[in-house]
């Protein structure tokens, strides 16, 4: 069954030189030079080829690397997933070469932090890797990782999950000393956490025309907004992530709280099945969604940790309280006030959807003491929105309007003794 994989290996080796050139060009042309130079400095592995063969009983994945990769494998339940952790890796093969098939219904891969990358294989049912090994390529062009997956029963999978021992490096690395902070914040400064949605292995939505990833759009907007806010006296803004790095939803909240942020603004640019819908939307937290669109969006956004291969962790009691009965009514009221200020800035300036202030149970908005909004700047599923989202001048205009909204909000809070 795996004869095609062996044949493909030879052609993949011939493509390695080309893939290296492509990767070098991409890094050189990157819109994020700081991140690119960081990757080059750490000399990541290059995954230059990939293929997948098999059926719903047994499936093989082969990934070609320029040199021998160290890796580890873990299993996660609810839903069943196989996580393959790697050192820093640049993935230089076309996404279609590792499209899900056979035992796998979804395959994600990408950066977790500066030192690690991850492959997350979401399975169609209980599955184990009967073989997981690295072997030298017979042509002398690097090494390849071979993963052979086969069906098992639920009891056997549960035993795999139960008996394994592993720690999530990306989560453990999040310490107080590593948390980004606003620069030169003085006593009395109004501190704002600007959160670029998605990142790393979690690409987010994909543009309908240009295939631009949402994580790139949100980071570009977050940087523009932070720069614009920091031009205002008495305001200090900072980014929750500064490059293409994965942050869990709880890490984003932690970063805002530990920096004593007075506001948290999370930026997104999602997709919808209805491609004719376009415009901005502002969301605040609620235990009950305002409508189906808000509920569906919150459900997708709350899957970010799952996409990155995080273990399901029960919410702490205080978080459950927030999502169920919103005991911190004052914080919720401030969040609503900020949402209204943003929409007032956008009026007659920026297209918005019908009923542009909506609410749902977004986990990234769960900080009990930080007024928070999630702003859908536009939809990458709409060609007109996508064009604007990639326009630097329009990005600057939105940053200016959001800054005006923040200034009005701050003035109102201070006038009320806040």
Coordinates of C-alpha atoms in Angstrom, one line a residue:
X1 CA 0.0 0.0 0.0
X2 CA 2.9 2.3 0.7
X3 CA 4.7 1.9 -2.6
X4 CA 3.6 5.3 -3.8
X5 CA 5.2 6.9 -0.7
X6 CA 8.5 5.4 -1.6
X7 CA 8.3 6.6 -5.2
X8 CA 7.2 10.1 -4.0
X9 CA 10.3 10.2 -1.7
X10 CA 12.6 10.2 -4.6
X11 CA 10.8 13.1 -6.3
X12 CA 10.6 15.0 -3.0
X13 CA 14.4 14.7 -2.6
X14 CA 14.8 16.3 -6.0
X15 CA 12.5 19.1 -4.9
X16 CA 14.5 19.9 -1.8
X17 CA 16.9 22.4 -3.4
X18 CA 14.0 24.2 -5.0
X19 CA 12.1 24.3 -1.7
X20 CA 15.1 25.8 0.1
X21 CA 15.2 28.6 -2.5
X22 CA 11.5 29.2 -2.1
X23 CA 11.8 29.3 1.6
X24 CA 14.7 31.8 1.4
X25 CA 12.7 34.0 -0.9
X26 CA 9.7 33.9 1.4
X27 CA 11.7 34.8 4.5
X28 CA 13.4 37.7 2.6
X29 CA 10.1 39.1 1.3
X30 CA 8.3 38.6 4.7
X31 CA 6.2 41.5 6.0
X32 CA 7.5 40.6 9.4
X33 CA 11.3 41.0 9.1
X34 CA 11.9 40.7 12.8
X35 CA 10.3 37.3 12.9
X36 CA 12.1 36.2 9.8
X37 CA 15.5 37.2 11.1
X38 CA 14.7 35.4 14.4
X39 CA 13.8 32.2 12.5
X40 CA 17.0 32.4 10.4
X41 CA 19.1 33.1 13.5
X42 CA 17.8 29.9 15.2
X43 CA 18.5 27.9 12.0
X44 CA 15.2 25.9 12.0
X45 CA 14.7 22.6 10.4
X46 CA 13.3 22.7 6.9
X47 CA 10.4 20.3 6.1
X48 CA 10.6 20.4 2.3
X49 CA 8.4 17.6 1.3
X50 CA 5.3 15.6 2.6
X51 CA 2.9 12.9 1.4
X52 CA 0.1 10.9 2.8
X53 CA -1.3 7.6 1.6
X54 CA -3.7 5.0 2.9
X55 CA -7.3 4.4 3.8
X56 CA -9.6 4.4 6.8
X57 CA -7.9 1.4 8.3
X58 CA -4.2 2.4 8.0
X59 CA -2.6 5.6 6.9
X60 CA 1.0 6.6 6.4
X61 CA 2.5 10.1 6.6
X62 CA 6.0 10.9 5.4
X63 CA 7.7 14.2 5.9
X64 CA 11.1 15.1 4.4
X65 CA 13.6 17.2 6.5
X66 CA 16.9 18.7 5.5
X67 CA 18.4 17.1 8.6
X68 CA 17.5 14.7 11.4
X69 CA 14.6 16.0 13.5
X70 CA 14.0 15.2 17.1
X71 CA 10.3 14.5 17.9
X72 CA 7.9 13.3 20.5
X73 CA 4.4 11.9 20.1
X74 CA 1.4 12.4 22.5
X75 CA -2.3 11.5 22.4
X76 CA -5.2 13.7 23.4
X77 CA -8.9 12.7 23.9
X78 CA -12.1 14.7 23.3
X79 CA -11.7 14.8 20.4
X80 CA -9.0 12.2 19.6
X81 CA -5.8 13.8 18.4
X82 CA -2.2 12.8 17.9
X83 CA 0.3 15.5 18.6
X84 CA 3.9 15.4 17.1
X85 CA 6.2 18.0 18.7
X86 CA 9.3 19.2 16.8
X87 CA 12.1 21.7 17.3
X88 CA 11.7 25.0 15.4
X89 CA 10.7 24.0 11.9
X90 CA 10.0 25.9 8.6
X91 CA 7.3 24.0 6.7
X92 CA 8.2 24.6 3.0
X93 CA 5.9 22.1 1.2
X94 CA 2.5 22.9 -0.4
X95 CA -0.4 22.4 2.0
X96 CA -2.1 20.1 -0.5
X97 CA 0.7 17.6 -0.1
X98 CA -0.5 16.9 3.5
X99 CA -4.2 17.3 3.0
X100 CA -6.2 15.1 5.4
X101 CA -7.3 11.7 4.3
X102 CA -7.7 8.1 5.5
X103 CA -7.7 8.0 9.3
X104 CA -7.2 11.8 9.6
X105 CA -10.0 14.3 9.2
X106 CA -7.8 17.4 9.9
X107 CA -4.1 18.0 9.8
X108 CA -2.5 21.2 11.2
X109 CA 1.2 22.2 11.5
X110 CA 3.1 25.3 12.4
X111 CA 5.1 27.3 14.9
X112 CA 4.4 27.1 18.6
X113 CA 7.1 29.4 19.8
X114 CA 10.7 30.4 18.9
X115 CA 12.0 27.0 19.7
X116 CA 9.3 24.5 18.8
X117 CA 6.8 23.5 16.2
X118 CA 3.9 21.1 16.2
X119 CA 1.9 18.8 14.0
X120 CA -1.7 18.1 15.2
X121 CA -3.5 15.1 13.6
X122 CA -7.2 15.0 14.4
X123 CA -8.4 11.5 13.8
X124 CA -11.7 10.1 12.6
X125 CA -11.8 7.8 15.6
X126 CA -9.4 6.0 18.1
X127 CA -6.0 5.7 16.4
X128 CA -2.4 4.9 17.4
X129 CA 0.9 5.2 15.7
X130 CA 2.1 1.7 15.1
X131 CA 5.3 3.2 13.7
X132 CA 6.9 6.6 14.4
X133 CA 10.6 6.9 13.4
X134 CA 13.2 9.0 11.6
X135 CA 15.3 7.4 8.9
X136 CA 18.0 8.7 6.7
X137 CA 17.0 9.3 3.1
X138 CA 18.7 6.8 0.8
X139 CA 19.7 9.5 -1.6
X140 CA 21.7 11.3 1.1
X141 CA 19.4 14.3 1.1
X142 CA 18.5 14.7 4.8
X143 CA 16.1 12.5 6.8
X144 CA 12.4 11.7 6.8
X145 CA 9.8 11.2 9.5
X146 CA 7.6 8.2 9.0
X147 CA 4.3 7.9 10.8
X148 CA 2.1 4.8 10.4
X149 CA -1.3 5.1 11.9
X150 CA -3.8 2.3 12.5
X151 CA -7.3 1.9 14.0
X152 CA -7.6 0.8 17.7
X153 CA -10.6 0.5 20.0
X154 CA -11.7 3.3 22.4
X155 CA -10.4 1.4 25.5
X156 CA -6.9 1.0 24.0
X157 CA -6.9 4.7 23.1
X158 CA -8.0 5.7 26.6
X159 CA -5.1 3.7 28.0
X160 CA -2.6 5.5 25.7
X161 CA -3.8 8.8 27.0
X162 CA -3.8 7.7 30.6
X163 CA -0.3 6.1 30.7
X164 CA 1.6 8.8 28.8
X165 CA 3.6 11.5 30.5
X166 CA 4.1 14.9 28.8
X167 CA 4.2 18.6 29.4
X168 CA 3.2 21.3 27.0
X169 CA 6.4 23.4 26.5
X170 CA 4.5 26.3 25.0
X171 CA 2.2 26.6 28.0
X172 CA 5.0 26.0 30.6
X173 CA 7.2 28.7 29.0
X174 CA 4.6 31.4 29.8
X175 CA 6.0 32.9 32.9
X176 CA 5.6 36.3 34.4
X177 CA 9.1 37.4 33.3
X178 CA 8.4 36.4 29.7
X179 CA 5.1 38.3 29.4
X180 CA 5.3 41.3 27.0
X181 CA 4.8 44.7 28.7
X182 CA 4.1 48.2 27.6
X183 CA 7.3 50.3 27.1
X184 CA 8.0 53.2 29.5
X185 CA 4.6 53.0 31.3
X186 CA 4.4 55.7 33.9
X187 CA 2.1 55.8 37.0
X188 CA -1.3 56.8 35.9
X189 CA -0.9 55.7 32.3
X190 CA -3.9 54.0 30.7
X191 CA -2.6 50.6 29.6
X192 CA -4.2 48.7 26.7
X193 CA -3.5 45.1 25.6
X194 CA -3.9 44.7 21.8
X195 CA -4.4 41.1 20.9
X196 CA -3.7 39.8 17.4
X197 CA -5.9 36.8 17.1
X198 CA -4.6 33.3 16.1
X199 CA -0.9 32.8 15.4
X200 CA 1.7 30.0 14.9
X201 CA 0.0 26.7 14.2
X202 CA -3.4 28.3 14.5
X203 CA -3.6 30.2 11.1
X204 CA -7.2 31.3 11.5
X205 CA -9.3 32.0 8.5
X206 CA -8.0 32.0 4.9
X207 CA -8.7 34.8 2.4
X208 CA -11.1 34.0 -0.4
X209 CA -9.0 35.5 -3.2
X210 CA -5.4 35.9 -2.0
X211 CA -5.4 33.0 0.5
X212 CA -3.9 35.3 3.1
X213 CA -4.0 33.8 6.6
X214 CA -6.0 35.6 9.3
X215 CA -3.1 35.5 11.7
X216 CA -1.1 37.7 9.3
X217 CA -3.9 40.2 8.9
X218 CA -4.6 40.5 12.7
X219 CA -0.9 41.0 13.5
X220 CA -0.5 43.8 10.9
X221 CA -3.6 45.5 12.3
X222 CA -2.5 45.0 15.9
X223 CA 0.9 46.6 15.2
X224 CA -0.7 49.6 13.4
X225 CA -3.2 50.1 16.3
X226 CA -0.5 49.8 19.0
X227 CA 1.8 52.3 17.2
X228 CA -1.1 54.8 16.8
X229 CA -2.3 54.4 20.5
X230 CA 1.3 55.0 21.7
X231 CA 1.3 58.4 20.1
X232 CA -1.3 59.6 22.5
X233 CA -0.1 61.1 25.8
X234 CA -1.0 59.1 28.8
X235 CA -1.8 55.9 26.8
X236 CA 0.5 52.9 26.6
X237 CA -0.4 50.0 24.4
X238 CA 1.3 46.7 23.9
X239 CA 0.9 43.5 21.9
X240 CA 0.0 40.2 23.4
X241 CA 2.1 38.6 20.6
X242 CA 4.7 40.3 18.5
X243 CA 5.3 37.7 15.9
X244 CA 4.0 34.5 14.4
X245 CA 3.7 32.7 17.7
X246 CA 0.9 30.6 19.2
X247 CA -0.7 31.8 22.4
X248 CA -3.4 29.9 24.2
X249 CA -6.6 31.8 25.0
X250 CA -5.8 31.7 28.7
X251 CA -2.3 33.0 28.1
X252 CA -3.8 36.0 26.3
X253 CA -6.0 36.8 29.2
X254 CA -3.1 36.3 31.6
X255 CA -0.9 38.7 29.7
X256 CA -3.5 41.4 29.9
X257 CA -4.2 40.9 33.6
X258 CA -0.6 40.7 34.7
X259 CA 0.2 44.0 32.9
X260 CA -2.7 45.6 34.7
X261 CA -4.4 46.5 31.4
X262 CA -7.3 48.8 31.6
X263 CA -8.6 47.5 28.2
X264 CA -8.2 44.4 26.1
X265 CA -8.9 44.6 22.4
X266 CA -8.8 41.3 20.4
X267 CA -8.6 41.6 16.6
X268 CA -10.0 39.1 14.1
X269 CA -11.0 38.7 10.5
X270 CA -13.0 35.6 10.2
X271 CA -14.8 33.9 7.3
X272 CA -18.5 33.1 6.8
X273 CA -20.3 30.7 4.6
X274 CA -22.4 33.6 3.3
X275 CA -19.8 35.4 1.2
X276 CA -22.0 38.4 0.6
X277 CA -21.9 39.4 4.3
X278 CA -19.2 42.1 5.0
X279 CA -18.3 44.8 7.5
X280 CA -17.1 45.1 11.0
X281 CA -18.6 43.6 14.2
X282 CA -17.9 44.3 17.8
X283 CA -18.4 41.5 20.4
X284 CA -18.6 41.5 24.1
X285 CA -18.9 38.6 26.5
X286 CA -22.1 37.0 27.6
X287 CA -23.3 33.7 28.9
X288 CA -25.9 33.6 26.1
X289 CA -25.2 34.4 22.5
X290 CA -27.1 37.2 20.9
X291 CA -27.7 35.2 17.8
X292 CA -26.6 32.2 15.8
X293 CA -23.9 34.0 14.0
X294 CA -22.3 35.1 17.3
X295 CA -22.7 31.7 18.8
X296 CA -21.0 30.0 15.8
X297 CA -18.2 32.5 15.8
X298 CA -17.6 32.1 19.5
X299 CA -17.6 28.3 19.1
X300 CA -14.9 28.5 16.4
X301 CA -12.7 31.0 18.2
X302 CA -12.9 28.9 21.4
X303 CA -11.5 26.0 19.4
X304 CA -8.1 27.7 19.0
X305 CA -6.5 25.7 21.8
X306 CA -7.8 22.4 20.4
X307 CA -6.4 23.2 17.0
X308 CA -3.0 23.7 18.5
X309 CA -3.2 20.3 20.3
X310 CA -3.9 21.5 23.8
X311 CA -5.3 19.2 26.4
X312 CA -8.9 20.0 27.5
X313 CA -8.7 21.7 31.0
X314 CA -11.7 22.4 33.1
X315 CA -12.4 26.1 33.6
X316 CA -11.5 27.4 37.1
X317 CA -14.6 28.1 39.2
X318 CA -14.2 31.9 38.9
X319 CA -14.2 31.7 35.0
X320 CA -17.3 29.4 35.0
X321 CA -19.0 32.0 37.2
X322 CA -18.2 34.8 34.7
X323 CA -19.5 32.8 31.7
X324 CA -22.7 31.7 33.5
X325 CA -23.9 34.6 35.5
X326 CA -21.4 37.5 34.8
X327 CA -20.9 38.4 38.4
X328 CA -18.6 41.2 37.4
X329 CA -21.4 43.4 36.1
X330 CA -19.2 46.5 36.3
X331 CA -16.6 45.1 33.9
X332 CA -19.3 44.0 31.5
X333 CA -20.8 47.4 31.5
X334 CA -17.4 49.0 30.7
X335 CA -17.0 46.5 27.9
X336 CA -20.3 47.5 26.4
X337 CA -19.4 51.1 26.7
X338 CA -16.2 50.5 24.8
X339 CA -18.1 48.6 22.1
X340 CA -20.5 51.5 21.7
X341 CA -17.6 54.0 21.5
X342 CA -16.0 51.9 18.7
X343 CA -19.2 51.7 16.7
X344 CA -19.8 55.5 17.1
X345 CA -16.3 56.0 15.6
X346 CA -17.1 53.7 12.7
X347 CA -20.5 55.3 11.9
X348 CA -20.5 56.6 8.3
X349 CA -16.8 55.8 8.1
X350 CA -16.5 52.0 8.1
X351 CA -19.0 49.4 6.9
X352 CA -20.6 47.3 9.6
X353 CA -22.9 44.3 9.5
X354 CA -26.5 44.5 10.7
X355 CA -26.7 44.8 14.5
X356 CA -23.0 45.3 14.7
X357 CA -22.8 45.0 18.5
X358 CA -23.2 41.3 19.4
X359 CA -22.3 39.1 22.3
X360 CA -21.4 35.5 23.1
X361 CA -19.2 33.4 25.4
X362 CA -15.8 34.1 24.0
X363 CA -13.1 32.6 26.2
X364 CA -10.6 35.3 25.2
X365 CA -12.9 37.9 26.8
X366 CA -13.1 36.2 30.1
X367 CA -10.9 38.4 32.3
X368 CA -13.1 39.4 35.3
X369 CA -11.4 42.7 35.9
X370 CA -10.4 43.9 32.3
X371 CA -13.0 45.5 30.0
X372 CA -12.7 43.5 26.8
X373 CA -14.0 43.5 23.2
X374 CA -13.4 41.2 20.2
X375 CA -13.4 43.2 17.0
X376 CA -14.1 41.5 13.7
X377 CA -12.5 44.0 11.4
X378 CA -14.1 42.4 8.4
X379 CA -14.5 39.0 6.7
X380 CA -11.8 37.3 4.7
X381 CA -14.7 35.4 3.0
X382 CA -15.8 38.5 1.3
X383 CA -13.7 39.8 -1.6
X384 CA -14.4 43.5 -0.9
X385 CA -13.5 43.1 2.7
X386 CA -10.4 41.1 1.9
X387 CA -9.1 43.8 -0.3
X388 CA -9.5 46.4 2.4
X389 CA -8.0 44.2 5.1
X390 CA -4.8 44.0 3.1
X391 CA -4.7 47.8 2.4
X392 CA -2.1 49.5 4.5
X393 CA -3.8 52.9 4.2
X394 CA -7.1 51.5 5.3
X395 CA -5.4 49.8 8.2
X396 CA -4.1 53.1 9.3
X397 CA -7.5 54.7 9.0
X398 CA -9.1 52.0 11.2
X399 CA -6.3 52.4 13.8
X400 CA -7.1 56.1 13.9
X401 CA -10.8 55.6 14.4
X402 CA -10.2 53.0 17.1
X403 CA -7.8 55.4 18.9
X404 CA -10.5 58.0 18.9
X405 CA -12.9 55.5 20.4
X406 CA -10.4 54.6 23.1
X407 CA -9.8 58.3 24.0
X408 CA -13.6 58.9 24.3
X409 CA -14.0 55.8 26.4
X410 CA -11.1 56.8 28.7
X411 CA -12.4 60.4 29.1
X412 CA -15.9 59.0 30.1
X413 CA -14.3 56.6 32.6
X414 CA -12.2 59.4 34.2
X415 CA -15.2 61.7 34.3
X416 CA -17.0 59.1 36.4
X417 CA -14.1 58.8 38.8
X418 CA -12.5 55.7 37.1

